[in-house]
Coordinates of C-alpha atoms in Angstrom, one line a residue:
M1 CA -29.7 -20.0 -8.9
P2 CA -29.3 -23.6 -7.6
P3 CA -28.2 -23.7 -3.9
C4 CA -24.9 -25.5 -4.9
E5 CA -24.0 -22.5 -7.1
R6 CA -24.7 -19.8 -4.6
P7 CA -21.5 -18.1 -3.4
R8 CA -22.2 -18.6 0.4
E9 CA -23.2 -22.2 -0.1
K10 CA -20.1 -22.9 -2.3
L11 CA -17.9 -21.3 0.4
L12 CA -19.3 -23.5 3.1
A13 CA -19.2 -26.7 1.0
N14 CA -15.9 -26.2 -0.9
G15 CA -13.9 -23.5 0.9
V16 CA -12.9 -20.0 -0.1
N17 CA -10.4 -21.1 -2.7
A18 CA -13.3 -22.5 -4.8
L19 CA -14.8 -19.1 -5.3
S20 CA -14.1 -16.7 -8.2
N21 CA -13.3 -13.1 -7.7
T22 CA -16.9 -12.2 -8.7
E23 CA -18.3 -14.7 -6.1
L24 CA -16.1 -13.3 -3.3
L25 CA -17.2 -9.8 -4.1
A26 CA -20.8 -10.9 -4.2
I27 CA -20.6 -12.3 -0.7
L28 CA -19.0 -9.0 0.5
L29 CA -21.8 -7.0 -1.2
S30 CA -24.4 -9.4 0.4
T31 CA -27.3 -8.0 -1.8
G32 CA -27.8 -6.8 -5.3
T33 CA -30.3 -4.2 -6.6
K34 CA -33.8 -4.4 -8.0
E35 CA -32.3 -4.9 -11.4
M36 CA -29.3 -7.0 -10.6
S37 CA -28.4 -10.0 -8.3
A38 CA -25.4 -9.7 -6.1
I39 CA -23.4 -11.8 -8.6
D40 CA -24.4 -9.5 -11.5
L41 CA -23.6 -6.4 -9.5
A42 CA -20.2 -7.9 -8.5
K43 CA -19.5 -8.7 -12.2
N44 CA -20.5 -5.2 -13.2
I45 CA -18.1 -3.7 -10.6
I46 CA -15.1 -5.8 -11.6
C47 CA -15.7 -5.2 -15.3
S48 CA -16.1 -1.4 -14.8
S49 CA -12.3 -1.1 -15.1
K50 CA -9.7 -2.6 -17.5
E51 CA -7.6 -3.3 -14.4
G52 CA -10.0 -5.9 -13.1
I53 CA -9.5 -6.5 -9.3
R54 CA -6.4 -4.3 -9.4
F55 CA -8.9 -1.4 -9.5
F56 CA -9.6 -2.0 -5.9
A57 CA -6.0 -1.4 -4.8
D58 CA -6.5 2.4 -4.8
C59 CA -10.1 3.1 -5.8
T60 CA -12.0 5.9 -4.1
M61 CA -15.5 6.2 -2.8
E62 CA -16.4 8.5 -5.7
E63 CA -15.1 6.0 -8.3
L64 CA -17.1 3.2 -6.7
R65 CA -20.3 5.2 -6.4
S66 CA -20.1 6.2 -10.1
I67 CA -20.8 2.5 -10.9
N68 CA -24.4 1.6 -11.5
G69 CA -25.8 -0.2 -8.4
V70 CA -23.2 1.0 -6.0
G71 CA -24.2 3.4 -3.3
M72 CA -22.5 4.7 -0.2
A73 CA -23.0 1.6 1.9
K74 CA -21.7 -0.9 -0.7
A75 CA -18.8 1.5 -1.6
S76 CA -17.9 1.7 2.1
Q77 CA -18.0 -2.1 2.5
I78 CA -15.6 -2.5 -0.4
I79 CA -13.1 0.2 0.7
A80 CA -13.1 -1.2 4.3
A81 CA -12.5 -4.8 3.1
V82 CA -9.7 -3.8 0.8
E83 CA -8.0 -1.7 3.5
L84 CA -8.4 -4.5 6.1
G85 CA -6.7 -6.9 3.6
K86 CA -3.8 -4.5 3.1
R87 CA -3.3 -4.1 6.8
I88 CA -3.4 -7.9 7.4
A89 CA -0.9 -8.5 4.6
L90 CA 1.4 -5.8 5.9
T91 CA 1.2 -6.9 9.5
T92 CA 1.9 -10.5 8.5
K93 CA 4.9 -9.5 6.3
A94 CA 6.4 -7.0 8.8
N95 CA 6.3 -9.3 11.8
N96 CA 10.0 -9.9 12.7
Y97 CA 10.9 -9.2 9.0
K98 CA 14.6 -8.5 8.7
I99 CA 15.9 -6.0 6.2
K100 CA 19.3 -7.0 4.7
S101 CA 19.1 -5.4 1.3
P102 CA 16.9 -3.2 -1.0
D103 CA 15.4 -6.4 -2.4
D104 CA 14.0 -7.1 1.1
V105 CA 12.3 -3.8 1.1
S106 CA 10.9 -4.4 -2.3
L107 CA 9.5 -7.8 -1.3
L108 CA 7.9 -6.1 1.7
V109 CA 6.1 -3.2 0.0
M110 CA 6.1 -3.7 -3.8
E111 CA 2.7 -5.3 -4.2
E112 CA 1.0 -2.7 -1.9
M113 CA 2.6 0.4 -3.4
R114 CA 3.2 -0.3 -7.1
Y115 CA -0.5 0.3 -8.1
L116 CA -1.0 3.5 -6.0
K117 CA -2.3 6.5 -8.1
K118 CA -0.8 9.1 -5.7
E119 CA 2.7 9.4 -4.2
Y120 CA 2.8 7.8 -0.7
F121 CA 5.8 8.6 1.5
N122 CA 6.3 5.9 4.1
I123 CA 9.0 5.1 6.6
I124 CA 10.1 1.6 7.7
L125 CA 11.0 1.6 11.4
L126 CA 13.8 -0.8 12.4
N127 CA 15.2 -2.1 15.6
T128 CA 18.9 -2.7 16.3
K129 CA 18.7 -6.1 14.5
N130 CA 17.3 -4.4 11.4
E131 CA 14.0 -6.1 12.0
V132 CA 10.8 -4.2 11.0
I133 CA 9.0 -2.6 13.9
D134 CA 6.3 -1.0 11.8
I135 CA 5.7 0.9 8.5
E136 CA 4.1 4.4 8.9
N137 CA 2.8 6.8 6.3
I138 CA 4.1 10.3 6.5
S139 CA 2.4 12.0 3.6
I140 CA 0.3 11.5 0.5
G141 CA 0.7 13.6 -2.6
S142 CA 3.6 15.0 -4.6
L143 CA 6.7 15.1 -2.5
N144 CA 8.2 18.4 -1.4
S145 CA 10.3 19.5 1.5
S146 CA 7.4 21.3 3.3
I147 CA 5.2 18.1 3.3
V148 CA 8.0 15.7 4.2
H149 CA 9.4 17.5 7.2
P150 CA 12.1 16.0 9.4
R151 CA 9.9 16.6 12.5
E152 CA 7.1 14.4 11.1
V153 CA 9.5 11.7 10.1
F154 CA 11.6 11.4 13.3
I155 CA 8.9 11.9 15.9
R156 CA 7.4 8.6 14.7
A157 CA 10.8 6.9 14.9
I158 CA 11.5 8.4 18.4
K159 CA 8.1 7.3 19.8
R160 CA 8.7 3.7 18.6
T161 CA 12.4 3.7 19.8
S162 CA 13.7 2.9 16.3
S163 CA 17.4 2.7 15.9
S164 CA 17.3 3.3 12.1
I165 CA 14.7 4.0 9.4
I166 CA 14.3 3.4 5.6
L167 CA 12.5 5.9 3.5
V168 CA 10.1 4.5 0.9
H169 CA 7.9 6.2 -1.6
N170 CA 6.3 5.3 -4.9
H171 CA 6.2 6.9 -8.4
P172 CA 2.7 6.5 -9.9
S173 CA 4.2 6.7 -13.4
G174 CA 5.9 3.4 -12.8
D175 CA 9.4 4.9 -13.4
P176 CA 11.4 4.8 -10.1
T177 CA 14.1 7.2 -11.3
P178 CA 14.9 9.6 -8.5
S179 CA 13.9 13.2 -9.1
P180 CA 16.0 16.2 -7.8
E181 CA 13.4 16.7 -5.1
D182 CA 13.7 13.1 -4.0
V183 CA 17.4 13.5 -3.7
N184 CA 17.1 16.8 -1.8
I185 CA 14.6 15.4 0.7
T186 CA 16.7 12.4 1.3
K187 CA 19.9 14.4 2.0
R188 CA 17.9 16.6 4.4
L189 CA 16.5 13.6 6.3
V190 CA 19.9 11.9 6.4
E191 CA 21.5 15.0 8.0
S192 CA 18.6 15.3 10.4
G193 CA 19.0 11.7 11.4
K194 CA 22.7 12.1 12.1
L195 CA 21.9 14.9 14.6
I196 CA 19.2 12.9 16.3
G197 CA 21.1 9.6 16.3
I198 CA 18.6 7.7 14.1
E199 CA 20.3 6.5 10.9
V200 CA 18.6 6.8 7.5
L201 CA 19.8 3.6 5.9
D202 CA 18.3 4.0 2.4
H203 CA 15.6 5.6 0.3
I204 CA 13.7 3.2 -1.9
I205 CA 11.6 4.4 -4.8
I206 CA 8.9 2.0 -5.9
G207 CA 7.9 1.8 -9.6
D208 CA 5.8 -0.8 -11.4
N209 CA 7.6 -4.0 -10.3
I210 CA 10.9 -2.2 -10.3
Y211 CA 12.6 0.0 -7.7
S212 CA 15.5 2.4 -7.2
S213 CA 17.8 2.5 -4.2
L214 CA 19.4 5.9 -3.6
K215 CA 22.1 4.1 -1.5
E216 CA 23.0 1.8 -4.4
K217 CA 23.1 4.8 -6.7
N218 CA 25.5 6.5 -4.2
M219 CA 23.1 9.4 -3.7
I220 CA 23.2 9.0 0.1

C-alpha cells in the first residue's frame, strides 16, 4: 500500500476526520494476520454484522472472537476502545448538564442505550439545581424487584449527596411501553425515596429512538 494510503500516515497528514471507519479500526488493531492485512481484517470485522459499526455498541468478547482473525488480544482492544468512547461521551454530556424535561434525559442517554441488547437499569443523580452529578448502573438483565432493590438504588444517591434521582432503563425490543413490573418497581422506589428524602422525579424507558416517561403518563 502506498505510504499516503496507509491509515497512520493518512491520520498524520490529513487528520482523523479523513479516515474511514475501516481505517480507524485498522489503526486500533495495529496488525492483521498471516492471511489478512490490518485493513482487510478491519473490513472483515465491520462486515461481519448487518449493523455495521453499530455492532460495536454492545458486542461481547465471544462475538468478536468468533470472527476469523480476531483473538483475545484484538477483541479486548476493541471492547476497551468502545467502552472508553462511551465513558468519554457520557462524561462530556453529563458535566453540568441540567435536566428540565424528559427530552433532556433522552438527549443525554438515548444514543448510548437504544442499541443495548440487554436491559440496563441506571439512575441519574441530580443536585439541588437538577444538574447531573453522575449516571450509575444498578443492574443488567430483565427487571424484577429482587434485582432493583431500593437499598442498591439509594445508597448510590446518598453517597453522592444527591437531592433527587431519575430512573432510566431500556427495552431491547425497541418498544418503550411500560410493563407492569416497570410500574411496580417505580412505585416502590418512589415510596422509598419519600422515606429517605430523595425524590424520584421520573422513570424514563428508552426504546429505539423513542422513549416513555412514567411521569408524563401519570404513573408516578
